[in-house]
PDB file of C-alpha atoms in Angstrom:
ATOM      1  CA  ALA C 224       0.148   0.083   0.045  1.00 78.00           C
ATOM      2  CA  GLN C 225       0.882   3.282  -0.460  1.00 87.00           C
ATOM      3  CA  THR C 226       1.801   5.952   2.127  1.00 94.00           C
ATOM      4  CA  VAL C 227       2.352   9.696   2.202  1.00 97.00           C
ATOM      5  CA  THR C 228       4.289  11.636   4.708  1.00 97.00           C
ATOM      6  CA  GLN C 229       4.362  15.085   5.562  1.00 97.00           C
ATOM      7  CA  SER C 230       6.834  15.703   8.264  1.00 95.00           C
ATOM      8  CA  GLN C 231       6.192  19.340   9.115  1.00 97.00           C
ATOM      9  CA  PRO C 232       3.055  19.670  11.154  1.00 96.00           C
ATOM     10  CA  GLU C 233       3.253  23.490  10.894  1.00 97.00           C
ATOM     11  CA  MET C 234       5.074  26.182   8.904  1.00 98.00           C
ATOM     12  CA  SER C 235       5.010  29.786   9.058  1.00 97.00           C
ATOM     13  CA  VAL C 236       6.363  32.446   6.312  1.00 97.00           C
ATOM     14  CA  GLN C 237       6.646  36.238   6.350  1.00 98.00           C
ATOM     15  CA  GLU C 238       4.127  37.941   3.559  1.00 97.00           C
ATOM     16  CA  ALA C 239       6.007  38.145   0.208  1.00 97.00           C
ATOM     17  CA  GLU C 240       8.762  35.357   1.254  1.00 97.00           C
ATOM     18  CA  THR C 241       9.235  32.030  -0.103  1.00 98.00           C
ATOM     19  CA  VAL C 242       8.106  28.924   1.928  1.00 98.00           C
ATOM     20  CA  THR C 243       8.749  25.038   1.082  1.00 98.00           C
ATOM     21  CA  LEU C 244       6.504  22.372   2.441  1.00 98.00           C
ATOM     22  CA  SER C 245       7.895  19.084   2.361  1.00 98.00           C
ATOM     23  CA  CYS C 246       6.254  15.382   1.421  1.00 98.00           C
ATOM     24  CA  THR C 247       7.811  11.868   0.752  1.00 98.00           C
ATOM     25  CA  TYR C 248       5.778   9.031  -0.376  1.00 97.00           C
ATOM     26  CA  ASP C 249       6.369   5.184  -0.760  1.00 96.00           C
ATOM     27  CA  THR C 250       5.239   3.188  -3.516  1.00 93.00           C
ATOM     28  CA  SER C 251       6.212   0.518  -5.534  1.00 90.00           C
ATOM     29  CA  GLU C 252       4.749   1.752  -8.579  1.00 89.00           C
ATOM     30  CA  SER C 253       6.116   3.254 -11.519  1.00 87.00           C
ATOM     31  CA  ASP C 254       3.401   5.411 -12.913  1.00 89.00           C
ATOM     32  CA  TYR C 255       1.358   7.626 -10.824  1.00 92.00           C
ATOM     33  CA  TYR C 256       0.122  11.131  -9.652  1.00 93.00           C
ATOM     34  CA  LEU C 257       0.770  13.409  -7.077  1.00 96.00           C
ATOM     35  CA  PHE C 258      -0.965  16.320  -5.942  1.00 96.00           C
ATOM     36  CA  TRP C 259      -1.155  19.293  -3.611  1.00 97.00           C
ATOM     37  CA  TYR C 260      -4.566  20.400  -2.317  1.00 97.00           C
ATOM     38  CA  LYS C 261      -5.082  23.610  -0.565  1.00 96.00           C
ATOM     39  CA  GLN C 262      -7.774  23.527   2.683  1.00 94.00           C
ATOM     40  CA  PRO C 263      -8.375  27.047   4.033  1.00 91.00           C
ATOM     41  CA  PRO C 264     -10.071  27.054   7.374  1.00 85.00           C
ATOM     42  CA  SER C 265     -13.785  25.964   6.922  1.00 78.00           C
ATOM     43  CA  ARG C 266     -13.298  26.118   3.309  1.00 82.00           C
ATOM     44  CA  GLN C 267     -13.299  23.616   0.341  1.00 89.00           C
ATOM     45  CA  MET C 268     -10.282  22.037  -0.675  1.00 92.00           C
ATOM     46  CA  ILE C 269      -9.037  23.196  -3.897  1.00 94.00           C
ATOM     47  CA  LEU C 270      -6.232  21.637  -5.991  1.00 94.00           C
ATOM     48  CA  VAL C 271      -3.006  23.706  -5.998  1.00 96.00           C
ATOM     49  CA  ILE C 272      -0.826  21.674  -8.512  1.00 96.00           C
ATOM     50  CA  ARG C 273      -0.322  18.302  -9.698  1.00 95.00           C
ATOM     51  CA  GLN C 274       2.415  16.295 -11.333  1.00 95.00           C
ATOM     52  CA  GLU C 275       2.237  13.186 -13.401  1.00 92.00           C
ATOM     53  CA  ALA C 276       5.515  10.812 -12.330  1.00 92.00           C
ATOM     54  CA  TYR C 277       6.341   9.904 -16.224  1.00 90.00           C
ATOM     55  CA  LYS C 278       7.135  13.783 -16.694  1.00 89.00           C
ATOM     56  CA  GLN C 279      10.638  14.850 -15.479  1.00 85.00           C
ATOM     57  CA  GLN C 280       9.805  18.673 -15.814  1.00 90.00           C
ATOM     58  CA  ASN C 281       8.486  19.966 -12.413  1.00 93.00           C
ATOM     59  CA  ALA C 282       5.162  21.416 -12.479  1.00 93.00           C
ATOM     60  CA  THR C 283       4.597  25.194 -12.088  1.00 92.00           C
ATOM     61  CA  GLU C 284       1.287  27.149 -11.425  1.00 92.00           C
ATOM     62  CA  ASN C 285       2.233  30.843 -11.104  1.00 95.00           C
ATOM     63  CA  ARG C 286       3.471  31.010  -7.624  1.00 97.00           C
ATOM     64  CA  PHE C 287       3.455  27.695  -6.923  1.00 97.00           C
ATOM     65  CA  SER C 288       5.939  25.043  -8.123  1.00 97.00           C
ATOM     66  CA  VAL C 289       7.304  21.749  -7.007  1.00 97.00           C
ATOM     67  CA  ASN C 290      10.451  19.807  -6.666  1.00 97.00           C
ATOM     68  CA  PHE C 291       9.766  16.524  -7.828  1.00 96.00           C
ATOM     69  CA  GLN C 292      12.531  13.732  -7.005  1.00 95.00           C
ATOM     70  CA  LYS C 293      11.336  10.496  -8.264  1.00 94.00           C
ATOM     71  CA  ALA C 294      14.048   8.338  -7.270  1.00 94.00           C
ATOM     72  CA  ALA C 295      14.211   9.924  -3.704  1.00 95.00           C
ATOM     73  CA  LYS C 296      10.361   9.831  -3.603  1.00 96.00           C
ATOM     74  CA  SER C 297      10.038  13.352  -2.567  1.00 97.00           C
ATOM     75  CA  PHE C 298       7.444  15.803  -3.522  1.00 97.00           C
ATOM     76  CA  SER C 299       7.968  19.236  -2.202  1.00 98.00           C
ATOM     77  CA  LEU C 300       5.815  22.631  -2.732  1.00 98.00           C
ATOM     78  CA  LYS C 301       7.476  25.955  -3.199  1.00 98.00           C
ATOM     79  CA  ILE C 302       5.266  29.022  -2.580  1.00 98.00           C
ATOM     80  CA  SER C 303       6.898  32.085  -3.922  1.00 98.00           C
ATOM     81  CA  ASP C 304       5.900  35.708  -2.804  1.00 97.00           C
ATOM     82  CA  SER C 305       3.789  34.464  -0.380  1.00 97.00           C
ATOM     83  CA  GLN C 306       0.453  36.150   0.383  1.00 97.00           C
ATOM     84  CA  LEU C 307      -2.238  36.106   3.220  1.00 96.00           C
ATOM     85  CA  GLY C 308      -4.593  34.102   1.323  1.00 95.00           C
ATOM     86  CA  ASP C 309      -2.150  31.288   1.125  1.00 97.00           C
ATOM     87  CA  ALA C 310      -2.756  30.701   4.983  1.00 96.00           C
ATOM     88  CA  ALA C 311      -4.457  27.068   5.087  1.00 97.00           C
ATOM     89  CA  MET C 312      -3.731  23.786   5.570  1.00 96.00           C
ATOM     90  CA  TYR C 313      -1.655  21.985   2.829  1.00 98.00           C
ATOM     91  CA  PHE C 314      -2.078  18.346   1.794  1.00 98.00           C
ATOM     92  CA  CYS C 315       0.040  16.242  -0.226  1.00 98.00           C
ATOM     93  CA  ALA C 316      -1.657  13.349  -2.123  1.00 97.00           C
ATOM     94  CA  TYR C 317      -0.875  10.097  -4.245  1.00 96.00           C
ATOM     95  CA  ARG C 318      -2.618   8.818  -6.817  1.00 93.00           C
ATOM     96  CA  SER C 319      -1.945   5.454  -8.701  1.00 89.00           C
ATOM     97  CA  ALA C 320      -2.269   6.161 -12.529  1.00 84.00           C
ATOM     98  CA  GLY C 321      -2.401   2.023 -13.186  1.00 70.00           C
ATOM     99  CA  GLY C 322      -5.987   0.423 -13.964  1.00 62.00           C
ATOM    100  CA  GLY C 323      -7.168  -2.524 -12.112  1.00 61.00           C
ATOM    101  CA  THR C 324      -8.411  -1.891  -8.860  1.00 60.00           C
ATOM    102  CA  SER C 325      -6.852   1.273  -7.907  1.00 66.00           C
ATOM    103  CA  TYR C 326      -9.664   3.554  -9.522  1.00 78.00           C
ATOM    104  CA  GLY C 327      -8.305   6.579  -8.530  1.00 86.00           C
ATOM    105  CA  LYS C 328      -8.661   7.098  -5.227  1.00 91.00           C
ATOM    106  CA  LEU C 329      -6.190   9.447  -3.255  1.00 94.00           C
ATOM    107  CA  THR C 330      -3.967   8.789  -0.134  1.00 96.00           C
ATOM    108  CA  PHE C 331      -3.206  11.708   1.604  1.00 97.00           C
ATOM    109  CA  GLY C 332      -0.603  12.894   4.135  1.00 97.00           C
ATOM    110  CA  GLN C 333      -1.563  14.417   7.416  1.00 96.00           C
ATOM    111  CA  GLY C 334      -1.256  17.925   6.224  1.00 97.00           C
ATOM    112  CA  THR C 335       1.047  21.119   6.989  1.00 97.00           C
ATOM    113  CA  ILE C 336      -0.533  24.120   8.538  1.00 97.00           C
ATOM    114  CA  LEU C 337       0.916  26.990   6.611  1.00 98.00           C
ATOM    115  CA  THR C 338       0.727  30.461   8.894  1.00 97.00           C
ATOM    116  CA  VAL C 339       1.383  33.413   6.848  1.00 97.00           C
ATOM    117  CA  HIS C 340       2.606  36.694   8.810  1.00 97.00           C
ATOM    118  CA  PRO C 341       2.118  40.335   7.643  1.00 95.00           C
TER     119      PRO C 341
ATOM    120  CA  ASP P 148     -16.462  26.737  -5.554  1.00 80.00           C
ATOM    121  CA  THR P 149     -15.520  23.588  -7.312  1.00 81.00           C
ATOM    122  CA  GLY P 150     -18.845  22.881  -8.768  1.00 91.00           C
ATOM    123  CA  VAL P 151     -19.565  19.775  -6.236  1.00 95.00           C
ATOM    124  CA  SER P 152     -22.293  20.645  -3.465  1.00 96.00           C
ATOM    125  CA  GLN P 153     -22.805  18.558  -0.447  1.00 97.00           C
ATOM    126  CA  ASN P 154     -25.952  18.745   1.994  1.00 97.00           C
ATOM    127  CA  PRO P 155     -26.278  19.424   4.879  1.00 97.00           C
ATOM    128  CA  ARG P 156     -22.964  21.158   5.632  1.00 96.00           C
ATOM    129  CA  HIS P 157     -23.603  20.489   9.170  1.00 96.00           C
ATOM    130  CA  LYS P 158     -25.222  17.510  11.188  1.00 97.00           C
ATOM    131  CA  ILE P 159     -25.588  17.108  15.024  1.00 98.00           C
ATOM    132  CA  THR P 160     -27.304  13.838  16.103  1.00 98.00           C
ATOM    133  CA  LYS P 161     -27.430  11.700  19.019  1.00 97.00           C
ATOM    134  CA  ARG P 162     -25.823   8.358  19.299  1.00 97.00           C
ATOM    135  CA  GLY P 163     -27.476   5.664  17.899  1.00 97.00           C
ATOM    136  CA  GLN P 164     -29.690   7.830  15.390  1.00 98.00           C
ATOM    137  CA  ASN P 165     -29.366   7.298  11.541  1.00 98.00           C
ATOM    138  CA  VAL P 166     -28.034  10.141   9.200  1.00 98.00           C
ATOM    139  CA  THR P 167     -27.912  10.346   5.729  1.00 98.00           C
ATOM    140  CA  PHE P 168     -25.717  12.748   3.479  1.00 97.00           C
ATOM    141  CA  ARG P 169     -25.978  14.010  -0.012  1.00 98.00           C
ATOM    142  CA  CYS P 170     -23.234  14.861  -2.873  1.00 98.00           C
ATOM    143  CA  ASP P 171     -23.992  16.410  -6.257  1.00 97.00           C
ATOM    144  CA  PRO P 172     -21.169  16.021  -8.446  1.00 96.00           C
ATOM    145  CA  ILE P 173     -19.976  18.062 -11.339  1.00 94.00           C
ATOM    146  CA  SER P 174     -22.448  16.940 -13.872  1.00 90.00           C
ATOM    147  CA  GLU P 175     -20.002  15.637 -16.378  1.00 89.00           C
ATOM    148  CA  HIS P 176     -18.167  13.597 -13.932  1.00 92.00           C
ATOM    149  CA  ASN P 177     -18.837  10.050 -13.900  1.00 91.00           C
ATOM    150  CA  ARG P 178     -16.518   9.024 -10.886  1.00 94.00           C
ATOM    151  CA  LEU P 179     -17.456   9.878  -7.226  1.00 96.00           C
ATOM    152  CA  TYR P 180     -15.515   9.368  -4.089  1.00 96.00           C
ATOM    153  CA  TRP P 181     -16.174   9.752  -0.448  1.00 97.00           C
ATOM    154  CA  TYR P 182     -13.626  10.665   2.156  1.00 97.00           C
ATOM    155  CA  ARG P 183     -13.703  11.003   5.923  1.00 97.00           C
ATOM    156  CA  GLN P 184     -11.368  13.490   7.664  1.00 95.00           C
ATOM    157  CA  THR P 185     -10.969  13.528  11.282  1.00 94.00           C
ATOM    158  CA  LEU P 186      -9.651  16.974  13.021  1.00 88.00           C
ATOM    159  CA  GLY P 187      -6.141  17.673  11.999  1.00 86.00           C
ATOM    160  CA  GLN P 188      -5.617  14.849   9.654  1.00 90.00           C
ATOM    161  CA  GLY P 189      -5.702  14.166   6.055  1.00 93.00           C
ATOM    162  CA  PRO P 190      -8.933  12.659   4.294  1.00 96.00           C
ATOM    163  CA  GLU P 191      -9.382   8.954   4.164  1.00 96.00           C
ATOM    164  CA  PHE P 192     -10.970   7.055   1.453  1.00 95.00           C
ATOM    165  CA  LEU P 193     -14.206   5.463   1.958  1.00 96.00           C
ATOM    166  CA  THR P 194     -15.535   4.059  -1.293  1.00 96.00           C
ATOM    167  CA  TYR P 195     -15.814   4.792  -4.941  1.00 94.00           C
ATOM    168  CA  PHE P 196     -18.445   4.782  -7.712  1.00 94.00           C
ATOM    169  CA  GLN P 197     -18.396   4.790 -11.386  1.00 92.00           C
ATOM    170  CA  ASN P 198     -21.491   5.838 -12.779  1.00 92.00           C
ATOM    171  CA  GLU P 199     -24.133   4.064 -10.647  1.00 93.00           C
ATOM    172  CA  ALA P 200     -21.756   1.019  -9.522  1.00 93.00           C
ATOM    173  CA  GLN P 201     -19.953   0.878  -6.269  1.00 93.00           C
ATOM    174  CA  LEU P 202     -16.619  -0.494  -7.138  1.00 92.00           C
ATOM    175  CA  GLU P 203     -14.700  -0.280  -4.021  1.00 90.00           C
ATOM    176  CA  LYS P 204     -15.197  -0.179  -0.566  1.00 92.00           C
ATOM    177  CA  SER P 205     -12.430   0.740   2.258  1.00 92.00           C
ATOM    178  CA  ARG P 206     -12.114  -1.562   5.376  1.00 89.00           C
ATOM    179  CA  LEU P 207     -13.032   1.776   7.163  1.00 84.00           C
ATOM    180  CA  LEU P 208     -16.533   1.401   5.676  1.00 87.00           C
ATOM    181  CA  SER P 209     -18.366  -0.760   8.325  1.00 89.00           C
ATOM    182  CA  ASP P 210     -21.531  -2.384   7.790  1.00 92.00           C
ATOM    183  CA  ARG P 211     -23.375   0.494   9.563  1.00 96.00           C
ATOM    184  CA  PHE P 212     -22.140   2.538   6.476  1.00 96.00           C
ATOM    185  CA  SER P 213     -23.997   2.234   3.235  1.00 96.00           C
ATOM    186  CA  ALA P 214     -23.636   4.306   0.077  1.00 96.00           C
ATOM    187  CA  GLU P 215     -25.760   4.546  -3.060  1.00 96.00           C
ATOM    188  CA  ARG P 216     -25.515   6.311  -6.481  1.00 96.00           C
ATOM    189  CA  PRO P 217     -28.904   5.869  -8.226  1.00 91.00           C
ATOM    190  CA  LYS P 218     -28.600   6.547 -11.926  1.00 85.00           C
ATOM    191  CA  GLY P 219     -24.941   7.564 -11.603  1.00 85.00           C
ATOM    192  CA  SER P 220     -25.922  11.171 -10.511  1.00 91.00           C
ATOM    193  CA  PHE P 221     -25.931  12.115  -7.050  1.00 96.00           C
ATOM    194  CA  SER P 222     -24.770  10.011  -4.162  1.00 97.00           C
ATOM    195  CA  THR P 223     -25.964   9.381  -0.595  1.00 98.00           C
ATOM    196  CA  LEU P 224     -23.921   8.231   2.395  1.00 97.00           C
ATOM    197  CA  GLU P 225     -25.935   6.762   5.431  1.00 97.00           C
ATOM    198  CA  ILE P 226     -24.671   5.789   8.809  1.00 97.00           C
ATOM    199  CA  GLN P 227     -27.138   3.731  10.618  1.00 97.00           C
ATOM    200  CA  ARG P 228     -26.775   3.710  14.851  1.00 97.00           C
ATOM    201  CA  THR P 229     -24.200   6.401  14.848  1.00 97.00           C
ATOM    202  CA  GLU P 230     -21.423   6.306  17.492  1.00 96.00           C
ATOM    203  CA  GLN P 231     -19.332   8.855  18.814  1.00 96.00           C
ATOM    204  CA  GLY P 232     -16.287   7.642  16.857  1.00 95.00           C
ATOM    205  CA  ASP P 233     -18.289   8.578  13.624  1.00 96.00           C
ATOM    206  CA  SER P 234     -17.794  12.310  14.047  1.00 97.00           C
ATOM    207  CA  ALA P 235     -15.661  13.571  11.315  1.00 96.00           C
ATOM    208  CA  MET P 236     -15.940  15.630   7.872  1.00 96.00           C
ATOM    209  CA  TYR P 237     -17.540  13.597   5.339  1.00 97.00           C
ATOM    210  CA  LEU P 238     -16.008  14.500   1.934  1.00 97.00           C
ATOM    211  CA  CYS P 239     -17.395  14.022  -1.581  1.00 97.00           C
ATOM    212  CA  ALA P 240     -15.121  14.024  -4.613  1.00 97.00           C
ATOM    213  CA  SER P 241     -15.982  13.825  -8.342  1.00 95.00           C
ATOM    214  CA  ARG P 242     -13.479  13.214 -11.239  1.00 92.00           C
ATOM    215  CA  GLY P 243     -14.115  13.007 -14.931  1.00 87.00           C
ATOM    216  CA  LEU P 244     -11.519  11.375 -17.542  1.00 80.00           C
ATOM    217  CA  ALA P 245      -8.398  13.618 -15.967  1.00 80.00           C
ATOM    218  CA  SER P 246      -6.897  12.681 -12.806  1.00 80.00           C
ATOM    219  CA  THR P 247      -7.936  15.511 -10.945  1.00 88.00           C
ATOM    220  CA  GLN P 248     -10.586  15.159  -8.296  1.00 93.00           C
ATOM    221  CA  TYR P 249     -12.621  18.286  -7.311  1.00 94.00           C
ATOM    222  CA  PHE P 250     -14.032  18.120  -3.730  1.00 96.00           C
ATOM    223  CA  GLY P 251     -17.307  19.347  -2.301  1.00 96.00           C
ATOM    224  CA  PRO P 252     -17.402  21.476   1.017  1.00 95.00           C
ATOM    225  CA  GLY P 253     -18.038  18.531   3.018  1.00 96.00           C
ATOM    226  CA  THR P 254     -20.702  17.693   5.786  1.00 97.00           C
ATOM    227  CA  ARG P 255     -19.519  18.011   9.384  1.00 96.00           C
ATOM    228  CA  LEU P 256     -21.080  15.457  11.581  1.00 98.00           C
ATOM    229  CA  THR P 257     -21.214  15.646  15.225  1.00 97.00           C
ATOM    230  CA  VAL P 258     -22.704  12.640  17.139  1.00 97.00           C
ATOM    231  CA  LEU P 259     -23.376  13.559  20.829  1.00 96.00           C
TER     232      LEU P 259
END
Protein backbone atom coordinates (compact mmCIF):
# COMPACT_ATOMS: atom_id res chain seq x y z
CA ALA A 1 0.00 0.00 0.00
CA GLN A 2 1.12 3.52 -0.67
CA THR A 3 1.88 5.94 2.13
CA VAL A 4 2.35 9.70 2.13
CA THR A 5 4.26 11.51 4.86
CA GLN A 6 4.32 15.22 5.61
CA SER A 7 6.87 15.74 8.35
CA GLN A 8 6.11 19.41 9.02
CA PRO A 9 2.91 19.78 11.07
CA GLU A 10 3.22 23.57 10.95
CA MET A 11 5.15 26.11 8.92
CA SER A 12 5.15 29.89 8.91
CA VAL A 13 6.33 32.50 6.44
CA GLN A 14 6.43 36.25 6.17
CA GLU A 15 4.30 37.86 3.51
CA ALA A 16 6.19 38.16 0.20
CA GLU A 17 8.75 35.54 1.26
CA THR A 18 9.21 31.99 -0.04
CA VAL A 19 8.34 28.80 1.83
CA THR A 20 8.79 25.13 0.99
CA LEU A 21 6.54 22.36 2.25
CA SER A 22 7.90 18.82 2.29
CA CYS A 23 6.29 15.55 1.28
CA THR A 24 7.66 12.05 0.88
CA TYR A 25 5.83 8.98 -0.30
CA ASP A 26 6.35 5.27 -0.55
CA THR A 27 5.24 3.20 -3.51
CA SER A 28 6.38 0.30 -5.64
CA GLU A 29 4.57 1.67 -8.69
CA SER A 30 6.29 3.50 -11.52
CA ASP A 31 3.31 5.40 -12.88
CA TYR A 32 1.33 7.67 -10.62
CA TYR A 33 0.20 11.22 -9.94
CA LEU A 34 1.05 13.52 -7.09
CA PHE A 35 -1.01 16.47 -5.93
CA TRP A 36 -0.92 19.35 -3.52
CA TYR A 37 -4.31 20.42 -2.20
CA LYS A 38 -5.07 23.52 -0.13
CA GLN A 39 -7.78 23.55 2.54
CA PRO A 40 -8.45 27.01 4.02
CA PRO A 41 -10.16 27.08 7.42
CA SER A 42 -13.79 25.97 7.08
CA ARG A 43 -13.55 26.10 3.32
CA GLN A 44 -13.43 23.75 0.38
CA MET A 45 -10.34 21.75 -0.51
CA ILE A 46 -8.93 22.97 -3.81
CA LEU A 47 -6.19 21.70 -6.08
CA VAL A 48 -2.98 23.72 -6.05
CA ILE A 49 -0.77 21.75 -8.41
CA ARG A 50 -0.45 18.33 -10.04
CA GLN A 51 2.56 16.29 -11.18
CA GLU A 52 2.59 13.24 -13.42
CA ALA A 53 5.36 10.84 -12.41
CA TYR A 54 6.38 10.13 -16.01
CA LYS A 55 7.17 13.80 -16.57
CA GLN A 56 10.66 14.85 -15.54
CA GLN A 57 9.83 18.53 -15.70
CA ASN A 58 8.60 20.00 -12.44
CA ALA A 59 5.08 21.42 -12.52
CA THR A 60 4.53 25.16 -12.04
CA GLU A 61 1.36 27.13 -11.49
CA ASN A 62 1.99 30.85 -11.08
CA ARG A 63 3.60 31.30 -7.62
CA PHE A 64 3.45 27.58 -6.87
CA SER A 65 6.06 25.09 -8.05
CA VAL A 66 7.16 21.63 -7.08
CA ASN A 67 10.46 19.85 -6.72
CA PHE A 68 9.74 16.28 -7.80
CA GLN A 69 12.52 13.81 -7.07
CA LYS A 70 11.24 10.44 -8.25
CA ALA A 71 14.21 8.36 -7.12
CA ALA A 72 14.08 9.89 -3.67
CA LYS A 73 10.26 9.72 -3.62
CA SER A 74 10.10 13.34 -2.62
CA PHE A 75 7.56 15.95 -3.73
CA SER A 76 7.96 19.38 -2.15
CA LEU A 77 5.86 22.48 -2.78
CA LYS A 78 7.44 25.91 -3.06
CA ILE A 79 5.28 28.98 -2.61
CA SER A 80 6.91 32.18 -3.80
CA ASP A 81 5.84 35.72 -2.89
CA SER A 82 3.60 34.37 -0.13
CA GLN A 83 0.28 36.11 0.35
CA LEU A 84 -2.08 36.25 3.31
CA GLY A 85 -4.57 34.22 1.31
CA ASP A 86 -2.10 31.34 1.13
CA ALA A 87 -2.71 30.57 4.80
CA ALA A 88 -4.32 27.14 4.95
CA MET A 89 -3.75 23.46 5.60
CA TYR A 90 -1.82 21.92 2.71
CA PHE A 91 -2.14 18.25 1.85
CA CYS A 92 0.11 16.17 -0.32
CA ALA A 93 -1.71 13.31 -2.06
CA TYR A 94 -0.82 10.28 -4.17
CA ARG A 95 -2.86 8.56 -6.84
CA SER A 96 -1.99 5.45 -8.77
CA ALA A 97 -2.16 5.85 -12.53
CA GLY A 98 -2.59 2.15 -13.17
CA GLY A 99 -5.85 0.46 -13.93
CA GLY A 100 -7.09 -2.59 -12.15
CA THR A 101 -8.62 -1.96 -8.77
CA SER A 102 -6.90 1.31 -7.88
CA TYR A 103 -9.80 3.35 -9.30
CA GLY A 104 -7.99 6.60 -8.69
CA LYS A 105 -8.50 6.99 -4.96
CA LEU A 106 -6.24 9.51 -3.27
CA THR A 107 -3.92 8.73 -0.38
CA PHE A 108 -3.25 11.85 1.68
CA GLY A 109 -0.52 12.94 4.02
CA GLN A 110 -1.26 14.32 7.47
CA GLY A 111 -1.16 17.92 6.31
CA THR A 112 0.92 21.02 7.04
CA ILE A 113 -0.64 24.14 8.51
CA LEU A 114 0.81 27.21 6.83
CA THR A 115 0.64 30.56 8.62
CA VAL A 116 1.46 33.74 6.72
CA HIS A 117 2.57 36.72 8.81
CA PRO A 118 1.96 40.26 7.50
CA ASP B 1 -16.53 26.88 -5.62
CA THR B 2 -15.45 23.63 -7.30
CA GLY B 3 -18.92 22.73 -8.59
CA VAL B 4 -19.39 19.83 -6.17
CA SER B 5 -22.08 20.42 -3.56
CA GLN B 6 -22.86 18.59 -0.34
CA ASN B 7 -25.82 18.76 2.00
CA PRO B 8 -26.25 19.31 4.81
CA ARG B 9 -23.11 21.23 5.69
CA HIS B 10 -23.48 20.43 9.35
CA LYS B 11 -25.32 17.64 11.15
CA ILE B 12 -25.64 17.14 14.88
CA THR B 13 -27.21 13.90 16.00
CA LYS B 14 -27.53 11.75 19.06
CA ARG B 15 -25.75 8.46 19.37
CA GLY B 16 -27.79 5.64 17.88
CA GLN B 17 -29.61 7.77 15.31
CA ASN B 18 -29.32 7.31 11.55
CA VAL B 19 -28.01 10.09 9.32
CA THR B 20 -27.86 10.56 5.56
CA PHE B 21 -25.64 12.90 3.56
CA ARG B 22 -25.97 13.90 -0.07
CA CYS B 23 -23.37 14.76 -2.66
CA ASP B 24 -24.05 16.34 -6.06
CA PRO B 25 -20.97 15.97 -8.29
CA ILE B 26 -19.99 18.01 -11.31
CA SER B 27 -22.59 16.93 -13.87
CA GLU B 28 -20.28 15.42 -16.47
CA HIS B 29 -18.17 13.51 -13.95
CA ASN B 30 -18.88 9.79 -13.83
CA ARG B 31 -16.49 9.01 -10.96
CA LEU B 32 -17.43 9.83 -7.38
CA TYR B 33 -15.47 9.31 -4.16
CA TRP B 34 -16.31 9.60 -0.47
CA TYR B 35 -13.66 10.39 2.12
CA ARG B 36 -13.68 10.91 5.89
CA GLN B 37 -11.53 13.53 7.56
CA THR B 38 -11.01 13.76 11.30
CA LEU B 39 -9.74 16.93 12.94
CA GLY B 40 -6.18 17.78 11.99
CA GLN B 41 -5.77 14.77 9.72
CA GLY B 42 -5.78 14.12 6.01
CA PRO B 43 -8.87 12.64 4.36
CA GLU B 44 -9.17 8.85 4.25
CA PHE B 45 -10.85 7.02 1.39
CA LEU B 46 -14.20 5.39 2.09
CA THR B 47 -15.77 4.31 -1.19
CA TYR B 48 -15.80 4.82 -4.96
CA PHE B 49 -18.52 4.87 -7.60
CA GLN B 50 -18.16 4.72 -11.34
CA ASN B 51 -21.51 5.76 -12.70
CA GLU B 52 -24.00 3.87 -10.51
CA ALA B 53 -21.68 0.98 -9.66
CA GLN B 54 -19.93 0.94 -6.29
CA LEU B 55 -16.57 -0.56 -7.26
CA GLU B 56 -14.48 -0.17 -4.13
CA LYS B 57 -15.09 0.05 -0.40
CA SER B 58 -12.49 0.71 2.27
CA ARG B 59 -12.36 -1.46 5.35
CA LEU B 60 -13.14 1.79 7.19
CA LEU B 61 -16.64 1.45 5.81
CA SER B 62 -18.24 -0.76 8.46
CA ASP B 63 -21.57 -2.48 7.92
CA ARG B 64 -23.28 0.51 9.53
CA PHE B 65 -22.30 2.57 6.51
CA SER B 66 -24.00 2.35 3.13
CA ALA B 67 -23.63 4.44 0.02
CA GLU B 68 -25.63 4.65 -3.15
CA ARG B 69 -25.49 6.49 -6.43
CA PRO B 70 -28.77 5.89 -8.23
CA LYS B 71 -28.68 6.54 -11.96
CA GLY B 72 -25.07 7.64 -11.69
CA SER B 73 -25.95 11.15 -10.62
CA PHE B 74 -26.00 12.30 -6.98
CA SER B 75 -24.80 10.03 -4.20
CA THR B 76 -25.92 9.43 -0.64
CA LEU B 77 -23.96 8.16 2.33
CA GLU B 78 -25.97 6.76 5.23
CA ILE B 79 -24.67 5.92 8.67
CA GLN B 80 -26.90 3.75 10.83
CA ARG B 81 -26.76 3.63 14.63
CA THR B 82 -24.24 6.45 14.81
CA GLU B 83 -21.41 6.28 17.34
CA GLN B 84 -19.30 9.09 18.77
CA GLY B 85 -16.37 7.79 16.75
CA ASP B 86 -18.28 8.63 13.57
CA SER B 87 -17.86 12.35 14.29
CA ALA B 88 -15.83 13.71 11.39
CA MET B 89 -16.01 15.70 8.18
CA TYR B 90 -17.37 13.63 5.29
CA LEU B 91 -16.03 14.78 1.95
CA CYS B 92 -17.25 13.96 -1.52
CA ALA B 93 -15.15 14.35 -4.65
CA SER B 94 -15.85 13.83 -8.33
CA ARG B 95 -13.64 13.21 -11.31
CA GLY B 96 -14.06 13.03 -15.04
CA LEU B 97 -11.54 11.57 -17.47
CA ALA B 98 -8.68 13.66 -16.11
CA SER B 99 -6.74 12.75 -13.01
CA THR B 100 -7.91 15.60 -10.80
CA GLN B 101 -10.57 15.13 -8.14
CA TYR B 102 -12.74 18.10 -7.24
CA PHE B 103 -13.94 18.24 -3.67
CA GLY B 104 -17.18 19.44 -2.15
CA PRO B 105 -17.33 21.57 1.01
CA GLY B 106 -18.01 18.54 3.19
CA THR B 107 -20.60 17.61 5.78
CA ARG B 108 -19.45 17.97 9.37
CA LEU B 109 -21.05 15.32 11.56
CA THR B 110 -21.15 15.65 15.33
CA VAL B 111 -22.46 12.69 17.31
CA LEU B 112 -23.44 13.54 20.89
